[in-house]
Amino acid sequence: MAAGGVLDPRPVVRVERQRDGGVDERAEPVSAGAGRWPYSIPAVAQLLREGLELDDLTVLVGENGAGKSTIVEAVAMAYGLGAEGGSVNGRDVTWESESPLHDSLRLVRGGGAPKWGYFLRAETMHGMFTYLQTAQKEQTSGPVEHFHTRSHGEAFWDIVTTSRFSGGGLFVLDEPEAGLSFDAQLRLVALLLELADRRGAQVLMATHSPILASVPGAAVYELSDAGMHRTRWEDLAMVDHHRRYLDAPERYLRHLLE
């Protein structure tokens, strides 16, 4: 509940460590580099140690292996979403590859928040399209969405422009820029703004895209070997790298070709 007794419309107010669910705490060191994966990831260790407040729009950025996808996947699963994507009712599994981190998390939910949610992740989207088409054929005599006849980017828009994203809830996106052109990423920025402004809607996103990370008003966290810290978009390492490359690509290409 928010200050003054007003119900908090955010589906997830805070992510913190689960301390009373029969979880073996010895398997979860809270110091970076200790224990087994994923608890050895510095950002994961920090999450378990300090917790994380989620804004209306929270963006995680960082290098490969920094823990972005691991964290957003764990939050999605703790919320009740499938590891490979879909809604709160979806449970399609083609290959069990998720980390056990979700079992270690407790989500503090807003008292007046909707319980709907949807998880989209680039690496499993093809399988999710197959699951959705198969389920529609089996469960209805109406028209079926033919995602596989569309490009990756077109199919992505077929998902986010339907009722799946029309109301409130927690919308988790894992590297949604895959398959999206520059213009399409700008369209997604507009959609993210719309979601963040909608009462009861909340976005958690992991991305490598400086375009998507530039959404005004977003809480941006940079993940690295030092853990996780909130920062400004213009101070992100990836923004600096893109600017330097676009300004003088030959400086980077020279080292690759030598």
PDB file of C-alpha atoms in Angstrom:
ATOM      1  CA  MET A   1       0.000   0.000   0.000  1.00  0.00           C
ATOM      2  CA  ALA A   2       1.363   3.394  -0.938  1.00  0.00           C
ATOM      3  CA  ALA A   3       1.745   6.348   1.400  1.00  0.00           C
ATOM      4  CA  GLY A   4      -1.449   7.797   2.802  1.00  0.00           C
ATOM      5  CA  GLY A   5      -3.314   4.494   2.599  1.00  0.00           C
ATOM      6  CA  VAL A   6      -3.702   4.645  -1.194  1.00  0.00           C
ATOM      7  CA  LEU A   7      -3.448   1.289  -2.949  1.00  0.00           C
ATOM      8  CA  ASP A   8      -0.330   0.979  -5.087  1.00  0.00           C
ATOM      9  CA  PRO A   9      -1.321   0.186  -8.695  1.00  0.00           C
ATOM     10  CA  ARG A  10       2.055  -1.378  -9.562  1.00  0.00           C
ATOM     11  CA  PRO A  11       1.842  -5.152 -10.031  1.00  0.00           C
ATOM     12  CA  VAL A  12       5.297  -5.522  -8.426  1.00  0.00           C
ATOM     13  CA  VAL A  13       6.524  -2.896  -5.985  1.00  0.00           C
ATOM     14  CA  ARG A  14       9.683  -4.666  -4.895  1.00  0.00           C
ATOM     15  CA  VAL A  15      11.709  -7.804  -5.600  1.00  0.00           C
ATOM     16  CA  GLU A  16      13.509  -9.304  -2.629  1.00  0.00           C
ATOM     17  CA  ARG A  17      14.943 -12.518  -1.286  1.00  0.00           C
ATOM     18  CA  GLN A  18      12.567 -15.252  -0.188  1.00  0.00           C
ATOM     19  CA  ARG A  19      13.474 -16.189   3.362  1.00  0.00           C
ATOM     20  CA  ASP A  20      10.700 -18.502   4.482  1.00  0.00           C
ATOM     21  CA  GLY A  21       9.891 -20.849   1.611  1.00  0.00           C
ATOM     22  CA  GLY A  22      12.013 -23.827   2.592  1.00  0.00           C
ATOM     23  CA  VAL A  23      14.804 -22.580   0.341  1.00  0.00           C
ATOM     24  CA  ASP A  24      18.278 -23.823   1.170  1.00  0.00           C
ATOM     25  CA  GLU A  25      20.068 -20.570   1.907  1.00  0.00           C
ATOM     26  CA  ARG A  26      23.446 -22.334   1.830  1.00  0.00           C
ATOM     27  CA  ALA A  27      22.975 -22.678  -1.937  1.00  0.00           C
ATOM     28  CA  GLU A  28      22.580 -18.935  -2.316  1.00  0.00           C
ATOM     29  CA  PRO A  29      25.645 -16.991  -1.229  1.00  0.00           C
ATOM     30  CA  VAL A  30      25.028 -13.269  -1.297  1.00  0.00           C
ATOM     31  CA  SER A  31      28.620 -12.365  -2.099  1.00  0.00           C
ATOM     32  CA  ALA A  32      29.567 -11.927  -5.741  1.00  0.00           C
ATOM     33  CA  GLY A  33      31.565 -14.786  -7.234  1.00  0.00           C
ATOM     34  CA  ALA A  34      30.637 -17.241  -4.475  1.00  0.00           C
ATOM     35  CA  GLY A  35      28.651 -20.436  -4.896  1.00  0.00           C
ATOM     36  CA  ARG A  36      27.069 -21.862  -8.011  1.00  0.00           C
ATOM     37  CA  TRP A  37      25.407 -20.174 -10.970  1.00  0.00           C
ATOM     38  CA  PRO A  38      23.349 -17.991 -11.029  1.00  0.00           C
ATOM     39  CA  TYR A  39      24.108 -16.902  -7.458  1.00  0.00           C
ATOM     40  CA  SER A  40      27.731 -16.249  -8.397  1.00  0.00           C
ATOM     41  CA  ILE A  41      26.676 -13.454 -10.788  1.00  0.00           C
ATOM     42  CA  PRO A  42      27.417 -10.128  -9.040  1.00  0.00           C
ATOM     43  CA  ALA A  43      24.072  -8.536  -9.996  1.00  0.00           C
ATOM     44  CA  VAL A  44      22.153 -11.592  -8.766  1.00  0.00           C
ATOM     45  CA  ALA A  45      24.077 -11.638  -5.493  1.00  0.00           C
ATOM     46  CA  GLN A  46      23.260  -7.948  -5.029  1.00  0.00           C
ATOM     47  CA  LEU A  47      19.588  -8.531  -5.827  1.00  0.00           C
ATOM     48  CA  LEU A  48      19.374 -11.217  -3.144  1.00  0.00           C
ATOM     49  CA  ARG A  49      21.286  -9.081  -0.681  1.00  0.00           C
ATOM     50  CA  GLU A  50      19.585  -5.702  -1.213  1.00  0.00           C
ATOM     51  CA  GLY A  51      16.405  -6.308  -3.205  1.00  0.00           C
ATOM     52  CA  LEU A  52      15.203  -4.078  -6.034  1.00  0.00           C
ATOM     53  CA  GLU A  53      12.411  -1.524  -6.261  1.00  0.00           C
ATOM     54  CA  LEU A  54      10.572  -1.659  -9.579  1.00  0.00           C
ATOM     55  CA  ASP A  55       9.341   1.567 -11.156  1.00  0.00           C
ATOM     56  CA  ASP A  56       6.571   1.841 -13.725  1.00  0.00           C
ATOM     57  CA  LEU A  57       9.305   1.184 -16.281  1.00  0.00           C
ATOM     58  CA  THR A  58      12.538  -0.513 -15.235  1.00  0.00           C
ATOM     59  CA  VAL A  59      15.332  -1.211 -17.734  1.00  0.00           C
ATOM     60  CA  LEU A  60      18.325  -3.508 -17.197  1.00  0.00           C
ATOM     61  CA  VAL A  61      21.371  -3.161 -19.459  1.00  0.00           C
ATOM     62  CA  GLY A  62      24.829  -4.703 -19.473  1.00  0.00           C
ATOM     63  CA  GLU A  63      27.186  -7.051 -21.270  1.00  0.00           C
ATOM     64  CA  ASN A  64      26.366 -10.663 -22.100  1.00  0.00           C
ATOM     65  CA  GLY A  65      26.526 -12.738 -18.939  1.00  0.00           C
ATOM     66  CA  ALA A  66      25.901  -9.786 -16.615  1.00  0.00           C
ATOM     67  CA  GLY A  67      22.614 -11.298 -15.414  1.00  0.00           C
ATOM     68  CA  LYS A  68      19.966  -9.224 -17.224  1.00  0.00           C
ATOM     69  CA  SER A  69      18.028 -12.113 -18.739  1.00  0.00           C
ATOM     70  CA  THR A  70      18.522 -14.256 -15.638  1.00  0.00           C
ATOM     71  CA  ILE A  71      16.908 -11.600 -13.451  1.00  0.00           C
ATOM     72  CA  VAL A  72      13.981 -10.719 -15.727  1.00  0.00           C
ATOM     73  CA  GLU A  73      13.273 -14.433 -16.271  1.00  0.00           C
ATOM     74  CA  ALA A  74      13.279 -15.051 -12.516  1.00  0.00           C
ATOM     75  CA  VAL A  75      10.933 -12.124 -11.836  1.00  0.00           C
ATOM     76  CA  ALA A  76       8.602 -13.302 -14.603  1.00  0.00           C
ATOM     77  CA  MET A  77       8.506 -16.836 -13.196  1.00  0.00           C
ATOM     78  CA  ALA A  78       8.035 -15.629  -9.618  1.00  0.00           C
ATOM     79  CA  TYR A  79       5.073 -13.632 -10.931  1.00  0.00           C
ATOM     80  CA  GLY A  80       3.579 -16.802 -12.444  1.00  0.00           C
ATOM     81  CA  LEU A  81       4.667 -16.449 -16.069  1.00  0.00           C
ATOM     82  CA  GLY A  82       6.247 -19.265 -18.065  1.00  0.00           C
ATOM     83  CA  ALA A  83      10.024 -19.273 -18.527  1.00  0.00           C
ATOM     84  CA  GLU A  84       9.689 -19.353 -22.317  1.00  0.00           C
ATOM     85  CA  GLY A  85       7.146 -16.554 -22.485  1.00  0.00           C
ATOM     86  CA  GLY A  86       3.419 -16.054 -22.617  1.00  0.00           C
ATOM     87  CA  SER A  87       0.753 -15.030 -20.143  1.00  0.00           C
ATOM     88  CA  VAL A  88      -0.092 -16.014 -16.597  1.00  0.00           C
ATOM     89  CA  ASN A  89      -1.968 -18.970 -18.081  1.00  0.00           C
ATOM     90  CA  GLY A  90       0.797 -20.129 -20.431  1.00  0.00           C
ATOM     91  CA  ARG A  91       2.982 -23.078 -19.497  1.00  0.00           C
ATOM     92  CA  ASP A  92       4.635 -24.137 -22.728  1.00  0.00           C
ATOM     93  CA  VAL A  93       8.034 -25.750 -22.159  1.00  0.00           C
ATOM     94  CA  THR A  94      10.236 -26.989 -24.993  1.00  0.00           C
ATOM     95  CA  TRP A  95      13.470 -27.218 -23.016  1.00  0.00           C
ATOM     96  CA  GLU A  96      13.972 -26.672 -19.287  1.00  0.00           C
ATOM     97  CA  SER A  97      16.873 -24.252 -19.200  1.00  0.00           C
ATOM     98  CA  GLU A  98      15.706 -21.668 -16.683  1.00  0.00           C
ATOM     99  CA  SER A  99      17.695 -20.928 -13.551  1.00  0.00           C
ATOM    100  CA  PRO A 100      16.337 -21.740 -10.067  1.00  0.00           C
ATOM    101  CA  LEU A 101      16.541 -18.069  -9.063  1.00  0.00           C
ATOM    102  CA  HIS A 102      12.758 -17.585  -9.155  1.00  0.00           C
ATOM    103  CA  ASP A 103      12.396 -19.967  -6.198  1.00  0.00           C
ATOM    104  CA  SER A 104      14.557 -17.598  -4.163  1.00  0.00           C
ATOM    105  CA  LEU A 105      12.543 -14.450  -4.876  1.00  0.00           C
ATOM    106  CA  ARG A 106       9.610 -12.848  -3.145  1.00  0.00           C
ATOM    107  CA  LEU A 107       7.570 -10.241  -5.003  1.00  0.00           C
ATOM    108  CA  VAL A 108       5.955  -7.467  -2.982  1.00  0.00           C
ATOM    109  CA  ARG A 109       2.809  -6.719  -4.963  1.00  0.00           C
ATOM    110  CA  GLY A 110       0.706  -3.592  -5.111  1.00  0.00           C
ATOM    111  CA  GLY A 111      -2.560  -3.946  -3.228  1.00  0.00           C
ATOM    112  CA  GLY A 112      -4.698  -2.531  -6.010  1.00  0.00           C
ATOM    113  CA  ALA A 113      -2.746  -3.968  -8.925  1.00  0.00           C
ATOM    114  CA  PRO A 114      -4.022  -6.244 -11.700  1.00  0.00           C
ATOM    115  CA  LYS A 115      -2.712  -9.803 -11.756  1.00  0.00           C
ATOM    116  CA  TRP A 116      -2.341 -10.087 -15.532  1.00  0.00           C
ATOM    117  CA  GLY A 117       1.106 -10.328 -17.057  1.00  0.00           C
ATOM    118  CA  TYR A 118       2.932 -11.242 -20.245  1.00  0.00           C
ATOM    119  CA  PHE A 119       6.513 -12.308 -20.922  1.00  0.00           C
ATOM    120  CA  LEU A 120       8.198 -11.900 -24.312  1.00  0.00           C
ATOM    121  CA  ARG A 121      11.757 -13.042 -24.844  1.00  0.00           C
ATOM    122  CA  ALA A 122      13.628 -13.063 -28.133  1.00  0.00           C
ATOM    123  CA  GLU A 123      15.369 -16.415 -27.758  1.00  0.00           C
ATOM    124  CA  THR A 124      12.172 -18.447 -27.275  1.00  0.00           C
ATOM    125  CA  MET A 125       9.714 -16.440 -29.368  1.00  0.00           C
ATOM    126  CA  HIS A 126       9.659 -18.912 -32.290  1.00  0.00           C
ATOM    127  CA  GLY A 127       8.597 -21.730 -29.979  1.00  0.00           C
ATOM    128  CA  MET A 128       5.989 -19.523 -28.328  1.00  0.00           C
ATOM    129  CA  PHE A 129       4.475 -18.718 -31.733  1.00  0.00           C
ATOM    130  CA  THR A 130       4.115 -22.452 -32.418  1.00  0.00           C
ATOM    131  CA  TYR A 131       2.504 -22.980 -29.014  1.00  0.00           C
ATOM    132  CA  LEU A 132       0.014 -20.141 -29.542  1.00  0.00           C
ATOM    133  CA  GLN A 133      -0.978 -21.312 -33.021  1.00  0.00           C
ATOM    134  CA  THR A 134      -1.401 -24.921 -31.875  1.00  0.00           C
ATOM    135  CA  ALA A 135      -3.447 -23.892 -28.840  1.00  0.00           C
ATOM    136  CA  GLN A 136      -5.716 -21.689 -30.960  1.00  0.00           C
ATOM    137  CA  LYS A 137      -6.359 -24.520 -33.426  1.00  0.00           C
ATOM    138  CA  GLU A 138      -7.255 -26.898 -30.605  1.00  0.00           C
ATOM    139  CA  GLN A 139      -9.346 -24.525 -28.504  1.00  0.00           C
ATOM    140  CA  THR A 140     -11.354 -22.483 -30.998  1.00  0.00           C
ATOM    141  CA  SER A 141     -13.099 -22.766 -34.325  1.00  0.00           C
ATOM    142  CA  GLY A 142     -12.380 -19.101 -35.065  1.00  0.00           C
ATOM    143  CA  PRO A 143      -9.464 -17.556 -36.950  1.00  0.00           C
ATOM    144  CA  VAL A 144      -5.941 -18.560 -35.985  1.00  0.00           C
ATOM    145  CA  GLU A 145      -3.038 -16.120 -35.757  1.00  0.00           C
ATOM    146  CA  HIS A 146      -0.419 -17.274 -38.260  1.00  0.00           C
ATOM    147  CA  PHE A 147       2.751 -15.933 -36.674  1.00  0.00           C
ATOM    148  CA  HIS A 148       5.082 -18.123 -38.729  1.00  0.00           C
ATOM    149  CA  THR A 149       4.000 -16.524 -41.995  1.00  0.00           C
ATOM    150  CA  ARG A 150       5.264 -13.183 -40.719  1.00  0.00           C
ATOM    151  CA  SER A 151       8.757 -11.858 -40.151  1.00  0.00           C
ATOM    152  CA  HIS A 152      10.087 -11.916 -36.597  1.00  0.00           C
ATOM    153  CA  GLY A 153       9.444  -8.193 -36.215  1.00  0.00           C
ATOM    154  CA  GLU A 154       5.955  -8.379 -37.721  1.00  0.00           C
ATOM    155  CA  ALA A 155       5.015 -11.297 -35.472  1.00  0.00           C
ATOM    156  CA  PHE A 156       6.302  -9.351 -32.474  1.00  0.00           C
ATOM    157  CA  TRP A 157       3.941  -6.500 -33.334  1.00  0.00           C
ATOM    158  CA  ASP A 158       1.097  -8.975 -33.812  1.00  0.00           C
ATOM    159  CA  ILE A 159       1.584  -9.901 -30.143  1.00  0.00           C
ATOM    160  CA  VAL A 160       2.022  -6.480 -28.552  1.00  0.00           C
ATOM    161  CA  THR A 161      -0.830  -4.798 -30.445  1.00  0.00           C
ATOM    162  CA  THR A 162      -3.486  -7.275 -29.283  1.00  0.00           C
ATOM    163  CA  SER A 163      -5.487  -7.490 -26.072  1.00  0.00           C
ATOM    164  CA  ARG A 164      -2.484  -9.228 -24.491  1.00  0.00           C
ATOM    165  CA  PHE A 165      -0.936  -5.777 -23.978  1.00  0.00           C
ATOM    166  CA  SER A 166      -4.079  -3.646 -23.837  1.00  0.00           C
ATOM    167  CA  GLY A 167      -4.743  -3.486 -20.102  1.00  0.00           C
ATOM    168  CA  GLY A 168      -2.836  -3.401 -16.854  1.00  0.00           C
ATOM    169  CA  GLY A 169      -0.360  -5.948 -15.591  1.00  0.00           C
ATOM    170  CA  LEU A 170       3.331  -6.764 -15.531  1.00  0.00           C
ATOM    171  CA  PHE A 171       4.923  -6.839 -18.985  1.00  0.00           C
ATOM    172  CA  VAL A 172       8.365  -8.437 -19.046  1.00  0.00           C
ATOM    173  CA  LEU A 173      10.516  -8.058 -22.162  1.00  0.00           C
ATOM    174  CA  ASP A 174      13.837  -9.815 -22.673  1.00  0.00           C
ATOM    175  CA  GLU A 175      15.901  -8.253 -25.473  1.00  0.00           C
ATOM    176  CA  PRO A 176      12.852  -7.316 -27.578  1.00  0.00           C
ATOM    177  CA  GLU A 177      15.045  -5.405 -30.046  1.00  0.00           C
ATOM    178  CA  ALA A 178      15.952  -8.665 -31.815  1.00  0.00           C
ATOM    179  CA  GLY A 179      14.421  -8.538 -35.289  1.00  0.00           C
ATOM    180  CA  LEU A 180      13.270  -4.929 -34.928  1.00  0.00           C
ATOM    181  CA  SER A 181      14.449  -2.215 -37.312  1.00  0.00           C
ATOM    182  CA  PHE A 182      15.394   1.271 -36.156  1.00  0.00           C
ATOM    183  CA  ASP A 183      11.877   2.555 -36.921  1.00  0.00           C
ATOM    184  CA  ALA A 184      10.285  -0.433 -35.203  1.00  0.00           C
ATOM    185  CA  GLN A 185      12.350   0.206 -32.083  1.00  0.00           C
ATOM    186  CA  LEU A 186      11.101   3.790 -32.041  1.00  0.00           C
ATOM    187  CA  ARG A 187       7.543   2.457 -32.262  1.00  0.00           C
ATOM    188  CA  LEU A 188       8.310   0.205 -29.320  1.00  0.00           C
ATOM    189  CA  VAL A 189       9.584   3.197 -27.331  1.00  0.00           C
ATOM    190  CA  ALA A 190       6.189   4.837 -27.917  1.00  0.00           C
ATOM    191  CA  LEU A 191       4.422   1.657 -26.758  1.00  0.00           C
ATOM    192  CA  LEU A 192       6.588   1.455 -23.643  1.00  0.00           C
ATOM    193  CA  LEU A 193       5.704   5.049 -22.792  1.00  0.00           C
ATOM    194  CA  GLU A 194       2.034   4.255 -23.236  1.00  0.00           C
ATOM    195  CA  LEU A 195       2.301   1.212 -20.970  1.00  0.00           C
ATOM    196  CA  ALA A 196       4.229   3.105 -18.297  1.00  0.00           C
ATOM    197  CA  ASP A 197       1.604   5.874 -18.278  1.00  0.00           C
ATOM    198  CA  ARG A 198      -1.276   3.405 -17.999  1.00  0.00           C
ATOM    199  CA  ARG A 199      -2.503   2.912 -14.449  1.00  0.00           C
ATOM    200  CA  GLY A 200      -1.820  -0.611 -13.278  1.00  0.00           C
ATOM    201  CA  ALA A 201       0.653  -1.377 -16.077  1.00  0.00           C
ATOM    202  CA  GLN A 202       4.333  -1.934 -15.420  1.00  0.00           C
ATOM    203  CA  VAL A 203       7.293  -2.855 -17.633  1.00  0.00           C
ATOM    204  CA  LEU A 204      10.490  -4.713 -16.769  1.00  0.00           C
ATOM    205  CA  MET A 205      12.892  -4.950 -19.715  1.00  0.00           C
ATOM    206  CA  ALA A 206      16.388  -6.261 -20.414  1.00  0.00           C
ATOM    207  CA  THR A 207      17.991  -4.804 -23.515  1.00  0.00           C
ATOM    208  CA  HIS A 208      21.195  -4.158 -25.456  1.00  0.00           C
ATOM    209  CA  SER A 209      19.520  -1.353 -27.399  1.00  0.00           C
ATOM    210  CA  PRO A 210      20.421   2.258 -26.539  1.00  0.00           C
ATOM    211  CA  ILE A 211      17.216   3.245 -28.336  1.00  0.00           C
ATOM    212  CA  LEU A 212      14.947   1.207 -26.077  1.00  0.00           C
ATOM    213  CA  ALA A 213      16.917   2.178 -22.977  1.00  0.00           C
ATOM    214  CA  SER A 214      16.273   5.852 -23.756  1.00  0.00           C
ATOM    215  CA  VAL A 215      12.582   5.729 -22.817  1.00  0.00           C
ATOM    216  CA  PRO A 216      11.889   8.939 -20.862  1.00  0.00           C
ATOM    217  CA  GLY A 217      11.230   8.384 -17.177  1.00  0.00           C
ATOM    218  CA  ALA A 218      12.628   4.855 -17.060  1.00  0.00           C
ATOM    219  CA  ALA A 219      14.661   3.632 -14.105  1.00  0.00           C
ATOM    220  CA  VAL A 220      17.819   2.386 -15.825  1.00  0.00           C
ATOM    221  CA  TYR A 221      20.158  -0.080 -14.121  1.00  0.00           C
ATOM    222  CA  GLU A 222      23.557  -1.050 -15.499  1.00  0.00           C
ATOM    223  CA  LEU A 223      24.772  -4.550 -14.633  1.00  0.00           C
ATOM    224  CA  SER A 224      28.475  -5.402 -14.579  1.00  0.00           C
ATOM    225  CA  ASP A 225      31.135  -7.317 -12.652  1.00  0.00           C
ATOM    226  CA  ALA A 226      30.623  -4.736  -9.906  1.00  0.00           C
ATOM    227  CA  GLY A 227      26.944  -5.621  -9.518  1.00  0.00           C
ATOM    228  CA  MET A 228      23.989  -3.435 -10.400  1.00  0.00           C
ATOM    229  CA  HIS A 229      23.592   0.316 -10.078  1.00  0.00           C
ATOM    230  CA  ARG A 230      21.032   2.873 -11.176  1.00  0.00           C
ATOM    231  CA  THR A 231      22.370   5.396 -13.661  1.00  0.00           C
ATOM    232  CA  ARG A 232      21.431   7.899 -16.337  1.00  0.00           C
ATOM    233  CA  TRP A 233      20.975   6.833 -19.953  1.00  0.00           C
ATOM    234  CA  GLU A 234      23.688   9.204 -21.169  1.00  0.00           C
ATOM    235  CA  ASP A 235      26.166   7.651 -18.721  1.00  0.00           C
ATOM    236  CA  LEU A 236      25.669   4.069 -19.942  1.00  0.00           C
ATOM    237  CA  ALA A 237      28.749   2.378 -21.378  1.00  0.00           C
ATOM    238  CA  MET A 238      26.757   1.045 -24.337  1.00  0.00           C
ATOM    239  CA  VAL A 239      25.569   4.554 -25.231  1.00  0.00           C
ATOM    240  CA  ASP A 240      29.155   5.784 -25.195  1.00  0.00           C
ATOM    241  CA  HIS A 241      30.293   2.823 -27.327  1.00  0.00           C
ATOM    242  CA  HIS A 242      27.568   3.372 -29.942  1.00  0.00           C
ATOM    243  CA  ARG A 243      28.310   7.079 -30.126  1.00  0.00           C
ATOM    244  CA  ARG A 244      32.031   6.483 -30.578  1.00  0.00           C
ATOM    245  CA  TYR A 245      31.502   3.843 -33.239  1.00  0.00           C
ATOM    246  CA  LEU A 246      29.005   5.873 -35.262  1.00  0.00           C
ATOM    247  CA  ASP A 247      31.246   8.913 -35.027  1.00  0.00           C
ATOM    248  CA  ALA A 248      34.297   7.083 -36.379  1.00  0.00           C
ATOM    249  CA  PRO A 249      33.740   3.397 -37.243  1.00  0.00           C
ATOM    250  CA  GLU A 250      37.183   3.141 -38.814  1.00  0.00           C
ATOM    251  CA  ARG A 251      38.775   3.438 -35.371  1.00  0.00           C
ATOM    252  CA  TYR A 252      37.079   0.193 -34.316  1.00  0.00           C
ATOM    253  CA  LEU A 253      37.315  -1.607 -37.657  1.00  0.00           C
ATOM    254  CA  ARG A 254      41.040  -0.963 -37.912  1.00  0.00           C
ATOM    255  CA  HIS A 255      41.664  -3.077 -34.813  1.00  0.00           C
ATOM    256  CA  LEU A 256      39.474  -5.887 -36.158  1.00  0.00           C
ATOM    257  CA  LEU A 257      41.216  -6.001 -39.523  1.00  0.00           C
ATOM    258  CA  GLU A 258      44.789  -5.777 -38.290  1.00  0.00           C
TER     259      GLU A 258
END
